[in-house]
Amino acid sequence: MGLTETPPPPYWAVVFSSLRTAGDHGYAAMAEAMESLARLQPGFLGFEHARDESRGISVSYWRSPEAIRAWRENLEHQQAQRAGRERWYARYQVRICKVERAYGCEQSR
Amino acid sequence: MGLTETPPPPYWAVVFSSLRTAGDHGYAAMAEAMESLARLQPGFLGFEHARDESRGISVSYWRSPEAIRAWRENLEHQQAQRAGRERWYARYQVRICKVERAYGCEQSR
């Protein structure tokens, strides 16, 4: 699995940091369904996530703040957000960010 | 370990996504030293990270773009960045972001 390719800035990012509750409770299946659904949304640019035992960070990239708002208001996604609050996350933090600069490095070895 | 507390926006975030090379090669010790050093920098607000087997996401939060620039140019940090490019990361991507909105949720159960 590589890193997410994104166009030159500016674009937007949603940084979602979470502490999970214990157990799965349908989380893995819903996370996969939501990632598939996000990929279909207008203005979706990419997604990356990493997870330790308890803490996760997911970052989704979007063309505009309007695209983020539309995804947030998507009905299936709202249902998942509600389940997230009720069952999966002990705590979470969402940050809506404008990506102003980006650079990277790939080893050629 | 909780989530990072940050002040109300706007503030800035550096999202660092990476694919690691195999083996440690001094990575864990240097990562710990760099986190400690970052915490001493003016304008540092917080740090969170999560890591799968191969992929990591680290997000550091800063008061201003100037604080990010000063940290990027810190000599010890530059040395670590060089070692990162040479030894630890098969690939990485850095995104400098302005956090425009933030909200969260904590379960009271």
PDB file of N, CA and C in Angstrom, chain A residues 30-98:
ATOM      1  N   MET A  30     -17.797  -1.339   8.887  1.00  0.00           N
ATOM      2  CA  MET A  30     -18.311   0.002   8.608  1.00  0.00           C
ATOM      3  C   MET A  30     -17.191   0.915   8.102  1.00  0.00           C
ATOM      4  N   ALA A  31     -15.996   0.793   8.656  1.00  0.00           N
ATOM      5  CA  ALA A  31     -14.872   1.631   8.212  1.00  0.00           C
ATOM      6  C   ALA A  31     -14.585   1.372   6.741  1.00  0.00           C
ATOM      7  N   GLU A  32     -14.634   0.093   6.351  1.00  0.00           N
ATOM      8  CA  GLU A  32     -14.368  -0.248   4.955  1.00  0.00           C
ATOM      9  C   GLU A  32     -15.467   0.290   4.049  1.00  0.00           C
ATOM     10  N   ALA A  33     -16.725   0.141   4.500  1.00  0.00           N
ATOM     11  CA  ALA A  33     -17.853   0.645   3.702  1.00  0.00           C
ATOM     12  C   ALA A  33     -17.765   2.161   3.546  1.00  0.00           C
ATOM     13  N   MET A  34     -17.389   2.860   4.626  1.00  0.00           N
ATOM     14  CA  MET A  34     -17.327   4.328   4.564  1.00  0.00           C
ATOM     15  C   MET A  34     -16.186   4.795   3.662  1.00  0.00           C
ATOM     16  N   GLU A  35     -15.054   4.063   3.691  1.00  0.00           N
ATOM     17  CA  GLU A  35     -13.957   4.446   2.803  1.00  0.00           C
ATOM     18  C   GLU A  35     -14.386   4.273   1.342  1.00  0.00           C
ATOM     19  N   SER A  36     -15.082   3.168   1.044  1.00  0.00           N
ATOM     20  CA  SER A  36     -15.560   2.955  -0.334  1.00  0.00           C
ATOM     21  C   SER A  36     -16.540   4.046  -0.747  1.00  0.00           C
ATOM     22  N   LEU A  37     -17.419   4.412   0.186  1.00  0.00           N
ATOM     23  CA  LEU A  37     -18.429   5.434  -0.118  1.00  0.00           C
ATOM     24  C   LEU A  37     -17.757   6.809  -0.295  1.00  0.00           C
ATOM     25  N   ALA A  38     -16.769   7.119   0.542  1.00  0.00           N
ATOM     26  CA  ALA A  38     -16.064   8.406   0.434  1.00  0.00           C
ATOM     27  C   ALA A  38     -15.418   8.543  -0.942  1.00  0.00           C
ATOM     28  N   ARG A  39     -14.861   7.430  -1.429  1.00  0.00           N
ATOM     29  CA  ARG A  39     -14.169   7.475  -2.723  1.00  0.00           C
ATOM     30  C   ARG A  39     -15.109   7.851  -3.873  1.00  0.00           C
ATOM     31  N   LEU A  40     -16.401   7.671  -3.658  1.00  0.00           N
ATOM     32  CA  LEU A  40     -17.374   8.009  -4.703  1.00  0.00           C
ATOM     33  C   LEU A  40     -17.827   9.459  -4.638  1.00  0.00           C
ATOM     34  N   GLN A  41     -17.461  10.177  -3.583  1.00  0.00           N
ATOM     35  CA  GLN A  41     -17.978  11.537  -3.402  1.00  0.00           C
ATOM     36  C   GLN A  41     -17.274  12.526  -4.327  1.00  0.00           C
ATOM     37  N   PRO A  42     -18.007  13.513  -4.837  1.00  0.00           N
ATOM     38  CA  PRO A  42     -17.372  14.564  -5.638  1.00  0.00           C
ATOM     39  C   PRO A  42     -16.329  15.296  -4.802  1.00  0.00           C
ATOM     40  N   GLY A  43     -15.170  15.528  -5.386  1.00  0.00           N
ATOM     41  CA  GLY A  43     -14.129  16.289  -4.695  1.00  0.00           C
ATOM     42  C   GLY A  43     -13.238  15.459  -3.789  1.00  0.00           C
ATOM     43  N   PHE A  44     -13.486  14.143  -3.715  1.00  0.00           N
ATOM     44  CA  PHE A  44     -12.620  13.283  -2.904  1.00  0.00           C
ATOM     45  C   PHE A  44     -11.274  13.113  -3.598  1.00  0.00           C
ATOM     46  N   LEU A  45     -10.175  13.319  -2.861  1.00  0.00           N
ATOM     47  CA  LEU A  45      -8.843  13.210  -3.461  1.00  0.00           C
ATOM     48  C   LEU A  45      -8.050  12.015  -2.956  1.00  0.00           C
ATOM     49  N   GLY A  46      -8.313  11.572  -1.736  1.00  0.00           N
ATOM     50  CA  GLY A  46      -7.517  10.458  -1.233  1.00  0.00           C
ATOM     51  C   GLY A  46      -7.728  10.254   0.253  1.00  0.00           C
ATOM     52  N   PHE A  47      -7.146   9.175   0.762  1.00  0.00           N
ATOM     53  CA  PHE A  47      -7.384   8.771   2.141  1.00  0.00           C
ATOM     54  C   PHE A  47      -6.160   8.027   2.649  1.00  0.00           C
ATOM     55  N   GLU A  48      -5.732   8.299   3.859  1.00  0.00           N
ATOM     56  CA  GLU A  48      -4.713   7.470   4.480  1.00  0.00           C
ATOM     57  C   GLU A  48      -5.038   7.293   5.949  1.00  0.00           C
ATOM     58  N   HIS A  49      -4.631   6.173   6.493  1.00  0.00           N
ATOM     59  CA  HIS A  49      -4.881   5.961   7.913  1.00  0.00           C
ATOM     60  C   HIS A  49      -3.809   5.065   8.502  1.00  0.00           C
ATOM     61  N   ALA A  50      -3.626   5.209   9.791  1.00  0.00           N
ATOM     62  CA  ALA A  50      -2.699   4.356  10.527  1.00  0.00           C
ATOM     63  C   ALA A  50      -3.298   4.151  11.901  1.00  0.00           C
ATOM     64  N   ARG A  51      -3.013   2.985  12.476  1.00  0.00           N
ATOM     65  CA  ARG A  51      -3.678   2.659  13.735  1.00  0.00           C
ATOM     66  C   ARG A  51      -2.734   1.893  14.652  1.00  0.00           C
ATOM     67  N   ASP A  52      -2.590   2.366  15.867  1.00  0.00           N
ATOM     68  CA  ASP A  52      -1.920   1.613  16.933  1.00  0.00           C
ATOM     69  C   ASP A  52      -2.957   0.743  17.621  1.00  0.00           C
ATOM     70  N   GLU A  53      -2.618   0.221  18.784  1.00  0.00           N
ATOM     71  CA  GLU A  53      -3.590  -0.585  19.525  1.00  0.00           C
ATOM     72  C   GLU A  53      -4.850   0.211  19.849  1.00  0.00           C
ATOM     73  N   SER A  54      -4.658   1.436  20.321  1.00  0.00           N
ATOM     74  CA  SER A  54      -5.834   2.180  20.776  1.00  0.00           C
ATOM     75  C   SER A  54      -6.083   3.457  19.977  1.00  0.00           C
ATOM     76  N   ARG A  55      -5.030   4.021  19.382  1.00  0.00           N
ATOM     77  CA  ARG A  55      -5.184   5.318  18.773  1.00  0.00           C
ATOM     78  C   ARG A  55      -5.149   5.190  17.258  1.00  0.00           C
ATOM     79  N   GLY A  56      -5.986   5.926  16.583  1.00  0.00           N
ATOM     80  CA  GLY A  56      -5.962   5.928  15.134  1.00  0.00           C
ATOM     81  C   GLY A  56      -5.892   7.344  14.598  1.00  0.00           C
ATOM     82  N   ILE A  57      -5.254   7.504  13.456  1.00  0.00           N
ATOM     83  CA  ILE A  57      -5.297   8.776  12.742  1.00  0.00           C
ATOM     84  C   ILE A  57      -5.703   8.468  11.304  1.00  0.00           C
ATOM     85  N   SER A  58      -6.778   9.100  10.844  1.00  0.00           N
ATOM     86  CA  SER A  58      -7.203   8.989   9.454  1.00  0.00           C
ATOM     87  C   SER A  58      -7.171  10.382   8.861  1.00  0.00           C
ATOM     88  N   VAL A  59      -6.673  10.486   7.652  1.00  0.00           N
ATOM     89  CA  VAL A  59      -6.679  11.771   6.974  1.00  0.00           C
ATOM     90  C   VAL A  59      -7.329  11.579   5.613  1.00  0.00           C
ATOM     91  N   SER A  60      -8.382  12.341   5.343  1.00  0.00           N
ATOM     92  CA  SER A  60      -8.958  12.323   3.999  1.00  0.00           C
ATOM     93  C   SER A  60      -8.694  13.668   3.350  1.00  0.00           C
ATOM     94  N   TYR A  61      -8.500  13.628   2.040  1.00  0.00           N
ATOM     95  CA  TYR A  61      -8.138  14.838   1.289  1.00  0.00           C
ATOM     96  C   TYR A  61      -9.251  15.181   0.320  1.00  0.00           C
ATOM     97  N   TRP A  62      -9.534  16.468   0.197  1.00  0.00           N
ATOM     98  CA  TRP A  62     -10.689  16.939  -0.546  1.00  0.00           C
ATOM     99  C   TRP A  62     -10.335  18.173  -1.357  1.00  0.00           C
ATOM    100  N   ARG A  63     -11.070  18.334  -2.433  1.00  0.00           N
ATOM    101  CA  ARG A  63     -10.854  19.457  -3.343  1.00  0.00           C
ATOM    102  C   ARG A  63     -11.246  20.793  -2.726  1.00  0.00           C
ATOM    103  N   SER A  64     -12.247  20.817  -1.870  1.00  0.00           N
ATOM    104  CA  SER A  64     -12.795  22.080  -1.358  1.00  0.00           C
ATOM    105  C   SER A  64     -13.496  21.862  -0.018  1.00  0.00           C
ATOM    106  N   PRO A  65     -13.713  22.938   0.738  1.00  0.00           N
ATOM    107  CA  PRO A  65     -14.497  22.813   1.970  1.00  0.00           C
ATOM    108  C   PRO A  65     -15.935  22.366   1.689  1.00  0.00           C
ATOM    109  N   GLU A  66     -16.461  22.729   0.514  1.00  0.00           N
ATOM    110  CA  GLU A  66     -17.837  22.331   0.166  1.00  0.00           C
ATOM    111  C   GLU A  66     -17.930  20.805   0.008  1.00  0.00           C
ATOM    112  N   ALA A  67     -16.879  20.211  -0.567  1.00  0.00           N
ATOM    113  CA  ALA A  67     -16.870  18.751  -0.729  1.00  0.00           C
ATOM    114  C   ALA A  67     -16.871  18.074   0.642  1.00  0.00           C
ATOM    115  N   ILE A  68     -16.127  18.649   1.583  1.00  0.00           N
ATOM    116  CA  ILE A  68     -16.090  18.098   2.946  1.00  0.00           C
ATOM    117  C   ILE A  68     -17.466  18.206   3.591  1.00  0.00           C
ATOM    118  N   ARG A  69     -18.103  19.357   3.405  1.00  0.00           N
ATOM    119  CA  ARG A  69     -19.420  19.561   4.014  1.00  0.00           C
ATOM    120  C   ARG A  69     -20.431  18.558   3.448  1.00  0.00           C
ATOM    121  N   ALA A  70     -20.400  18.362   2.125  1.00  0.00           N
ATOM    122  CA  ALA A  70     -21.346  17.429   1.491  1.00  0.00           C
ATOM    123  C   ALA A  70     -21.135  16.010   2.029  1.00  0.00           C
ATOM    124  N   TRP A  71     -19.886  15.618   2.211  1.00  0.00           N
ATOM    125  CA  TRP A  71     -19.589  14.270   2.733  1.00  0.00           C
ATOM    126  C   TRP A  71     -20.063  14.149   4.184  1.00  0.00           C
ATOM    127  N   ARG A  72     -19.847  15.211   4.943  1.00  0.00           N
ATOM    128  CA  ARG A  72     -20.283  15.181   6.338  1.00  0.00           C
ATOM    129  C   ARG A  72     -21.795  15.011   6.448  1.00  0.00           C
ATOM    130  N   GLU A  73     -22.513  15.566   5.457  1.00  0.00           N
ATOM    131  CA  GLU A  73     -23.978  15.526   5.501  1.00  0.00           C
ATOM    132  C   GLU A  73     -24.583  14.330   4.768  1.00  0.00           C
ATOM    133  N   ASN A  74     -23.721  13.523   4.143  1.00  0.00           N
ATOM    134  CA  ASN A  74     -24.198  12.305   3.477  1.00  0.00           C
ATOM    135  C   ASN A  74     -24.938  11.412   4.484  1.00  0.00           C
ATOM    136  N   LEU A  75     -26.109  10.913   4.102  1.00  0.00           N
ATOM    137  CA  LEU A  75     -26.952  10.222   5.084  1.00  0.00           C
ATOM    138  C   LEU A  75     -26.333   8.944   5.647  1.00  0.00           C
ATOM    139  N   GLU A  76     -25.749   8.131   4.765  1.00  0.00           N
ATOM    140  CA  GLU A  76     -25.113   6.897   5.259  1.00  0.00           C
ATOM    141  C   GLU A  76     -23.939   7.215   6.169  1.00  0.00           C
ATOM    142  N   HIS A  77     -23.229   8.285   5.799  1.00  0.00           N
ATOM    143  CA  HIS A  77     -22.088   8.687   6.608  1.00  0.00           C
ATOM    144  C   HIS A  77     -22.549   9.218   7.966  1.00  0.00           C
ATOM    145  N   GLN A  78     -23.672   9.939   7.963  1.00  0.00           N
ATOM    146  CA  GLN A  78     -24.206  10.441   9.238  1.00  0.00           C
ATOM    147  C   GLN A  78     -24.566   9.299  10.186  1.00  0.00           C
ATOM    148  N   GLN A  79     -25.117   8.223   9.590  1.00  0.00           N
ATOM    149  CA  GLN A  79     -25.451   7.041  10.383  1.00  0.00           C
ATOM    150  C   GLN A  79     -24.179   6.442  11.006  1.00  0.00           C
ATOM    151  N   ALA A  80     -23.115   6.388  10.197  1.00  0.00           N
ATOM    152  CA  ALA A  80     -21.837   5.858  10.695  1.00  0.00           C
ATOM    153  C   ALA A  80     -21.255   6.775  11.767  1.00  0.00           C
ATOM    154  N   GLN A  81     -21.394   8.086  11.563  1.00  0.00           N
ATOM    155  CA  GLN A  81     -20.878   9.035  12.562  1.00  0.00           C
ATOM    156  C   GLN A  81     -21.600   8.834  13.904  1.00  0.00           C
ATOM    157  N   ARG A  82     -22.904   8.583  13.811  1.00  0.00           N
ATOM    158  CA  ARG A  82     -23.689   8.384  15.035  1.00  0.00           C
ATOM    159  C   ARG A  82     -23.224   7.107  15.747  1.00  0.00           C
ATOM    160  N   ALA A  83     -23.052   6.028  14.964  1.00  0.00           N
ATOM    161  CA  ALA A  83     -22.574   4.771  15.565  1.00  0.00           C
ATOM    162  C   ALA A  83     -21.177   4.969  16.153  1.00  0.00           C
ATOM    163  N   GLY A  84     -20.377   5.771  15.472  1.00  0.00           N
ATOM    164  CA  GLY A  84     -19.031   6.056  15.979  1.00  0.00           C
ATOM    165  C   GLY A  84     -19.081   6.694  17.352  1.00  0.00           C
ATOM    166  N   ARG A  85     -19.956   7.684  17.492  1.00  0.00           N
ATOM    167  CA  ARG A  85     -20.083   8.365  18.785  1.00  0.00           C
ATOM    168  C   ARG A  85     -20.611   7.415  19.857  1.00  0.00           C
ATOM    169  N   GLU A  86     -21.542   6.536  19.429  1.00  0.00           N
ATOM    170  CA  GLU A  86     -22.202   5.676  20.418  1.00  0.00           C
ATOM    171  C   GLU A  86     -21.387   4.452  20.812  1.00  0.00           C
ATOM    172  N   ARG A  87     -20.641   3.892  19.831  1.00  0.00           N
ATOM    173  CA  ARG A  87     -20.052   2.579  20.073  1.00  0.00           C
ATOM    174  C   ARG A  87     -18.539   2.481  19.925  1.00  0.00           C
ATOM    175  N   TRP A  88     -17.956   3.159  18.922  1.00  0.00           N
ATOM    176  CA  TRP A  88     -16.592   2.801  18.520  1.00  0.00           C
ATOM    177  C   TRP A  88     -15.513   3.681  19.122  1.00  0.00           C
ATOM    178  N   TYR A  89     -15.858   4.911  19.415  1.00  0.00           N
ATOM    179  CA  TYR A  89     -14.818   5.841  19.833  1.00  0.00           C
ATOM    180  C   TYR A  89     -15.033   6.285  21.270  1.00  0.00           C
ATOM    181  N   ALA A  90     -13.986   6.124  22.088  1.00  0.00           N
ATOM    182  CA  ALA A  90     -14.026   6.685  23.429  1.00  0.00           C
ATOM    183  C   ALA A  90     -13.895   8.200  23.332  1.00  0.00           C
ATOM    184  N   ARG A  91     -13.153   8.603  22.314  1.00  0.00           N
ATOM    185  CA  ARG A  91     -12.912  10.023  22.145  1.00  0.00           C
ATOM    186  C   ARG A  91     -12.435  10.255  20.723  1.00  0.00           C
ATOM    187  N   TYR A  92     -12.834  11.353  20.113  1.00  0.00           N
ATOM    188  CA  TYR A  92     -12.252  11.688  18.816  1.00  0.00           C
ATOM    189  C   TYR A  92     -12.160  13.183  18.643  1.00  0.00           C
ATOM    190  N   GLN A  93     -11.346  13.561  17.689  1.00  0.00           N
ATOM    191  CA  GLN A  93     -11.101  14.967  17.401  1.00  0.00           C
ATOM    192  C   GLN A  93     -11.054  15.093  15.876  1.00  0.00           C
ATOM    193  N   VAL A  94     -11.777  16.047  15.329  1.00  0.00           N
ATOM    194  CA  VAL A  94     -11.788  16.289  13.890  1.00  0.00           C
ATOM    195  C   VAL A  94     -11.205  17.664  13.629  1.00  0.00           C
ATOM    196  N   ARG A  95     -10.290  17.743  12.695  1.00  0.00           N
ATOM    197  CA  ARG A  95      -9.720  19.050  12.330  1.00  0.00           C
ATOM    198  C   ARG A  95      -9.822  19.234  10.823  1.00  0.00           C
ATOM    199  N   ILE A  96     -10.452  20.333  10.420  1.00  0.00           N
ATOM    200  CA  ILE A  96     -10.600  20.661   9.003  1.00  0.00           C
ATOM    201  C   ILE A  96      -9.474  21.626   8.654  1.00  0.00           C
ATOM    202  N   CYS A  97      -8.669  21.247   7.688  1.00  0.00           N
ATOM    203  CA  CYS A  97      -7.419  21.963   7.412  1.00  0.00           C
ATOM    204  C   CYS A  97      -7.313  22.309   5.939  1.00  0.00           C
ATOM    205  N   LYS A  98      -6.728  23.462   5.683  1.00  0.00           N
ATOM    206  CA  LYS A  98      -6.354  23.825   4.322  1.00  0.00           C
ATOM    207  C   LYS A  98      -4.886  23.458   4.112  1.00  0.00           C
TER     208      LYS A  98
END
